[in-house]
Short mmCIF file of C-alpha atoms in Angstrom, two decimals:
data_model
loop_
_atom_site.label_atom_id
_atom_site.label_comp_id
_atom_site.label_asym_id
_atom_site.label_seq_id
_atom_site.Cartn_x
_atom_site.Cartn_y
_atom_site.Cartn_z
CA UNK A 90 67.07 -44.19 169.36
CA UNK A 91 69.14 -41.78 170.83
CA UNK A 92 68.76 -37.92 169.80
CA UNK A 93 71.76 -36.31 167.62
CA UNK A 94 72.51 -33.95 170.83
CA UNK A 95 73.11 -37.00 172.73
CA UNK A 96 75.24 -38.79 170.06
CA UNK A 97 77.34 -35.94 169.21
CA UNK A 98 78.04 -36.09 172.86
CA UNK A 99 78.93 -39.52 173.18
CA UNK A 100 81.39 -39.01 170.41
CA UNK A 101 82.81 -36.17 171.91
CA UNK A 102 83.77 -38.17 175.17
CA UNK A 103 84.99 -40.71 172.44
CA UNK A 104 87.56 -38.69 171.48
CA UNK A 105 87.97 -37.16 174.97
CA UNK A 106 89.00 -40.61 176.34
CA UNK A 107 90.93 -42.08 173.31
CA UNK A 108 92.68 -38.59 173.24
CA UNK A 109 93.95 -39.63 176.81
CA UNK A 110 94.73 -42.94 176.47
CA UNK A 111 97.22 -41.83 173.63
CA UNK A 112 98.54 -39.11 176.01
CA UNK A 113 99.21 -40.94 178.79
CA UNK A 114 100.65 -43.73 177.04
CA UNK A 115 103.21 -41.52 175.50
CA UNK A 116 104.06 -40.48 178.93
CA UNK A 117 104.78 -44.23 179.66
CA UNK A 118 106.69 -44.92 176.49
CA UNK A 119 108.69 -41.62 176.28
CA UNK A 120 108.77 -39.70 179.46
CA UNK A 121 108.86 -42.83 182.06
CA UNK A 122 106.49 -40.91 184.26
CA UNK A 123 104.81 -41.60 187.33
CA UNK A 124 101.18 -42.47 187.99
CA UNK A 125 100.51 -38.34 188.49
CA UNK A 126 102.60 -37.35 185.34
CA UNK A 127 100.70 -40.37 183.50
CA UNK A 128 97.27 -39.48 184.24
CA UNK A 129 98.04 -35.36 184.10
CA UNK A 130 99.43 -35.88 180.95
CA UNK A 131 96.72 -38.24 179.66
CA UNK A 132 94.12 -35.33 180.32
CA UNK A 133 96.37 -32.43 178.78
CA UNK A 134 96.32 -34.57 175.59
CA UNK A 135 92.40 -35.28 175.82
CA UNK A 136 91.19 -31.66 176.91
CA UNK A 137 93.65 -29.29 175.77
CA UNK A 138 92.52 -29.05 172.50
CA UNK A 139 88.93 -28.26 173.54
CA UNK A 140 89.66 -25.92 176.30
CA UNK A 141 92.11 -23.84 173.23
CA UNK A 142 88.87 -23.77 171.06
CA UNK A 143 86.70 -22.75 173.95
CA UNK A 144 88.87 -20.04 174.68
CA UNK A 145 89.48 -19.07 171.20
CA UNK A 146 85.23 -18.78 170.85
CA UNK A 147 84.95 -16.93 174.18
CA UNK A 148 83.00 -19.76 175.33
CA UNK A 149 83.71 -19.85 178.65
CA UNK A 150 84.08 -20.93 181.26
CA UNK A 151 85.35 -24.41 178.73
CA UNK A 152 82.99 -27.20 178.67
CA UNK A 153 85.25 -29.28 180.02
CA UNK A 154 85.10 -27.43 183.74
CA UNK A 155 81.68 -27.18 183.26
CA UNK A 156 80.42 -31.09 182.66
CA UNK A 157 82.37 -33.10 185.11
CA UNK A 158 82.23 -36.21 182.86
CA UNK A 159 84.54 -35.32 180.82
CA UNK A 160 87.66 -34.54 183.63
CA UNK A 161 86.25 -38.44 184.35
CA UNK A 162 86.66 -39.52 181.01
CA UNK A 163 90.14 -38.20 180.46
CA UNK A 164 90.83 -39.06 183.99
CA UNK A 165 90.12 -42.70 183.54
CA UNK A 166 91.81 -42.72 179.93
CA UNK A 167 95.23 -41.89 181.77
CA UNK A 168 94.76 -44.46 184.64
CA UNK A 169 94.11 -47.27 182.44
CA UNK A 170 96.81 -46.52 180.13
CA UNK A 171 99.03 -46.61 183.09
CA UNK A 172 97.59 -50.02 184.72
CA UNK A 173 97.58 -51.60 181.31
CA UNK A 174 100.74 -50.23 179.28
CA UNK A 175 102.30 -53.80 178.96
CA UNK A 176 99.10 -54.87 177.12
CA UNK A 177 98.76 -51.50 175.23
CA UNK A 178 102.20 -51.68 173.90
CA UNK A 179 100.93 -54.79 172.07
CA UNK A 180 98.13 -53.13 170.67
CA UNK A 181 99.72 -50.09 168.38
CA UNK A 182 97.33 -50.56 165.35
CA UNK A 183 94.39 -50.32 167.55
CA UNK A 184 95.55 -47.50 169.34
CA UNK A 185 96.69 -45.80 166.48
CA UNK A 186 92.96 -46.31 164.82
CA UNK A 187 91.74 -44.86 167.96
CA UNK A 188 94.01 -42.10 168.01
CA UNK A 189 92.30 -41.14 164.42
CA UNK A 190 89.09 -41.59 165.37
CA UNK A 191 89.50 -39.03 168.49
CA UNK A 192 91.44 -36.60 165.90
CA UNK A 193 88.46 -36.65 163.13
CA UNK A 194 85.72 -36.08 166.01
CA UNK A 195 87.70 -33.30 167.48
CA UNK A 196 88.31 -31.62 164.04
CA UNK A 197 84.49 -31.64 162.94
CA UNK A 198 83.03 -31.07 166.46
CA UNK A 199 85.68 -28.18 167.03
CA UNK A 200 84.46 -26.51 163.58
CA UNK A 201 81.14 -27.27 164.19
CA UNK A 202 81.22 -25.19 167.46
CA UNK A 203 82.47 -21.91 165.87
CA UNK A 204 79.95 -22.19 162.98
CA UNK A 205 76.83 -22.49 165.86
CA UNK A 206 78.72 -19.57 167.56
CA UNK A 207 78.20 -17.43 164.54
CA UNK A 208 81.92 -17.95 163.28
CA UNK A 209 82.98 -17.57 159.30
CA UNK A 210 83.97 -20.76 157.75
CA UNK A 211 87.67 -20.00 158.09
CA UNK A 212 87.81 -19.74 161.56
CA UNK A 213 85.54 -22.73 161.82
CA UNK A 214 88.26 -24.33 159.97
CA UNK A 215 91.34 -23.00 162.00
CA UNK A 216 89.08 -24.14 165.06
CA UNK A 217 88.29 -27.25 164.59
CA UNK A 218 91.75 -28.41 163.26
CA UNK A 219 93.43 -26.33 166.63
CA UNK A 220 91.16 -28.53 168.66
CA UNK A 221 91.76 -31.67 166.62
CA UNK A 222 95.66 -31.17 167.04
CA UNK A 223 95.93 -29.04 170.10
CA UNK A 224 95.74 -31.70 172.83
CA UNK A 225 98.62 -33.44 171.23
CA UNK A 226 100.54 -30.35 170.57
CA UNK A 227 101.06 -29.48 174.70
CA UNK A 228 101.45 -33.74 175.17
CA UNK A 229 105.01 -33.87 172.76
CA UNK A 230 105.81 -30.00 174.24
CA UNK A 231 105.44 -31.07 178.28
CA UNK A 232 107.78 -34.05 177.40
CA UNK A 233 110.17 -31.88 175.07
CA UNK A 234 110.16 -33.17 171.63
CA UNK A 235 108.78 -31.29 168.67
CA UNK A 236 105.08 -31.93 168.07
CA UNK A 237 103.99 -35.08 166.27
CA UNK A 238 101.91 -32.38 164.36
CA UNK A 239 104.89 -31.19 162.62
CA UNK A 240 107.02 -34.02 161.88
CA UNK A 241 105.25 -37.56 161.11
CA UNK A 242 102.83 -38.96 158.48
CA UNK A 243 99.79 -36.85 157.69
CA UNK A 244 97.97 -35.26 160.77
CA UNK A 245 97.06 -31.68 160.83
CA UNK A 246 96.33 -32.08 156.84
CA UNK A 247 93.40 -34.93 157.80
CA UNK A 248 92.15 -32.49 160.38
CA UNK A 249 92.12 -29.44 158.44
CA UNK A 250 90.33 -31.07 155.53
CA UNK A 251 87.93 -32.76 157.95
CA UNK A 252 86.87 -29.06 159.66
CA UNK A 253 86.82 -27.85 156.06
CA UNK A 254 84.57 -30.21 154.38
CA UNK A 255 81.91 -29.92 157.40
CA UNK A 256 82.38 -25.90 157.03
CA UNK A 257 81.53 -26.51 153.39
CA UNK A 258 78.46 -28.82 153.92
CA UNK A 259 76.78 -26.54 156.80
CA UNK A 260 77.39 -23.22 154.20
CA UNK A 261 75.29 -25.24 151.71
CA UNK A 262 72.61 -26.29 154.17
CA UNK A 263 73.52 -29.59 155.13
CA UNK A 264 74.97 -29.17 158.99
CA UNK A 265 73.40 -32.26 160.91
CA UNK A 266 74.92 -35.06 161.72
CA UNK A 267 75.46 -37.21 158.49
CA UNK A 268 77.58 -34.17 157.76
CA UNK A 269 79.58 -34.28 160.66
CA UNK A 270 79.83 -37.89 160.80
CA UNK A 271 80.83 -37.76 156.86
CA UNK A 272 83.27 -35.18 157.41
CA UNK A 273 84.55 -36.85 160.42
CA UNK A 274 85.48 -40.33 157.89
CA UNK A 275 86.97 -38.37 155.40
CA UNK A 276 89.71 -36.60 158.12
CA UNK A 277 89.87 -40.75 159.38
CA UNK A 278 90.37 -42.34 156.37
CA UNK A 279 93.21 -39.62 154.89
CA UNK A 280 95.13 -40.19 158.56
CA UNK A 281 95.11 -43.80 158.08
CA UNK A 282 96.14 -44.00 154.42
CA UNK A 283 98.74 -41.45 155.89
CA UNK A 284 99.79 -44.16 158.85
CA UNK A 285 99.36 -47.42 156.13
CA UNK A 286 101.56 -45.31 153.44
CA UNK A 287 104.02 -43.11 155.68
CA UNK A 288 103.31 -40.37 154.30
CA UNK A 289 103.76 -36.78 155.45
CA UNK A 290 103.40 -33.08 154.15
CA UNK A 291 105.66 -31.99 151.76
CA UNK A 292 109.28 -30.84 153.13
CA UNK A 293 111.63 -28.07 151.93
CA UNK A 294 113.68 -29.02 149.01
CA UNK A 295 116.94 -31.15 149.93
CA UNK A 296 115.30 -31.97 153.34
CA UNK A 297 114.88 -35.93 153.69
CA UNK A 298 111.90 -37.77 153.50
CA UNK A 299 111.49 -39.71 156.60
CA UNK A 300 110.27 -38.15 159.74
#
């Protein structure tokens, strides 16, 4: 069986590679880049968000230039999005899923960082959903369109709510990983009711609906 350490890593390079696989595909769809700009961009999406939090904890250097695997993981993400992007395109549901799953592990493992570092639960919470949404942020900014984060269907709310409900759980005593992997399906399941019902965060009066 493995240990909770070693799952809680696993998920973390999870997220690290779906992260990049959504990055660099972007890059492919929206940007028409070349192999470099696929795979760099693939890797901002997957590891920006965690180097943020690192630096935001003053845990550094980040993990990610400490643990080689996961520059491999985000590296790889990028160069099969780029090999495969005709087949990919096909597959929008299942990236999208993916995309969610990488965004709920990120949340909860970003909060759940801070609160082993001795952080409050609000931090925790502004943590976790910075390195849930943070990755994605610098992806829409290097290829100049305003962040997906602020415009479309519900994704820094899922995030937010996912950081907060694991804060809650470890002030009460319950911080292992049934926790953080029920935290985690709560952020999942609000982004994909979000995705399945188009729905985003409330607007300013007279401002339309759709994205």
């Amino acid at each position: 069986m493995p240990t909770e350490s070693t799952l809680l890593f696993v998920l973390d390079l999870t997220g690290t590679f779906v992260f990049a696989l959504n990055g660099a595909l972007t890059a492919v769809r929206a940007a028409r880049l070349d192999i470099v700009g696929v795979i760099t961009l693939g890797m901002f999406t997957a590891l920006g968000g965690g180097v943020i939090r690192d630096i935001l904890l003053d845990a550094l250097p980040p993990a990610t230039f400490l643990d080689w695997r996961y520059l491999a993981v985000a590296a790889a993400g990028g160069l099969i999005a780029f090999a495969l992007s005709r087949v990919l395109d096909r597959l929008a549901l299942p990236i999208t899923v993916l995309d969610a799953i990488g965004l709920s592990v990120f949340a909860v493992l970003g909060a759940a960082k801070a609160l082993a570092l001795d952080f409050g639960i609000l931090q925790a919470v502004l943590v976790g959903t910075i390195t849930a949404v943070g990755g994605g942020t610098i992806r829409d900014v290097m290829v100049r369109r305003i962040p997906t984060v602020l415009t479309s269907e519900l994704y820094a709310i899922p995030a937010l709510i996912g950081a907060l409900g694991f804060a809650t759980a470890y002030s009460l005593g319950f911080g292992g990983t049934a926790a953080l992997l029920g935290a985690a399906a709560v952020c999942f399941a609000i982004r994909m009711v979000g995705v399945g019902f188009s729905l985003n965060a409330p607007k300013p009066p007279g401002q339309p609906l759709g994205p």
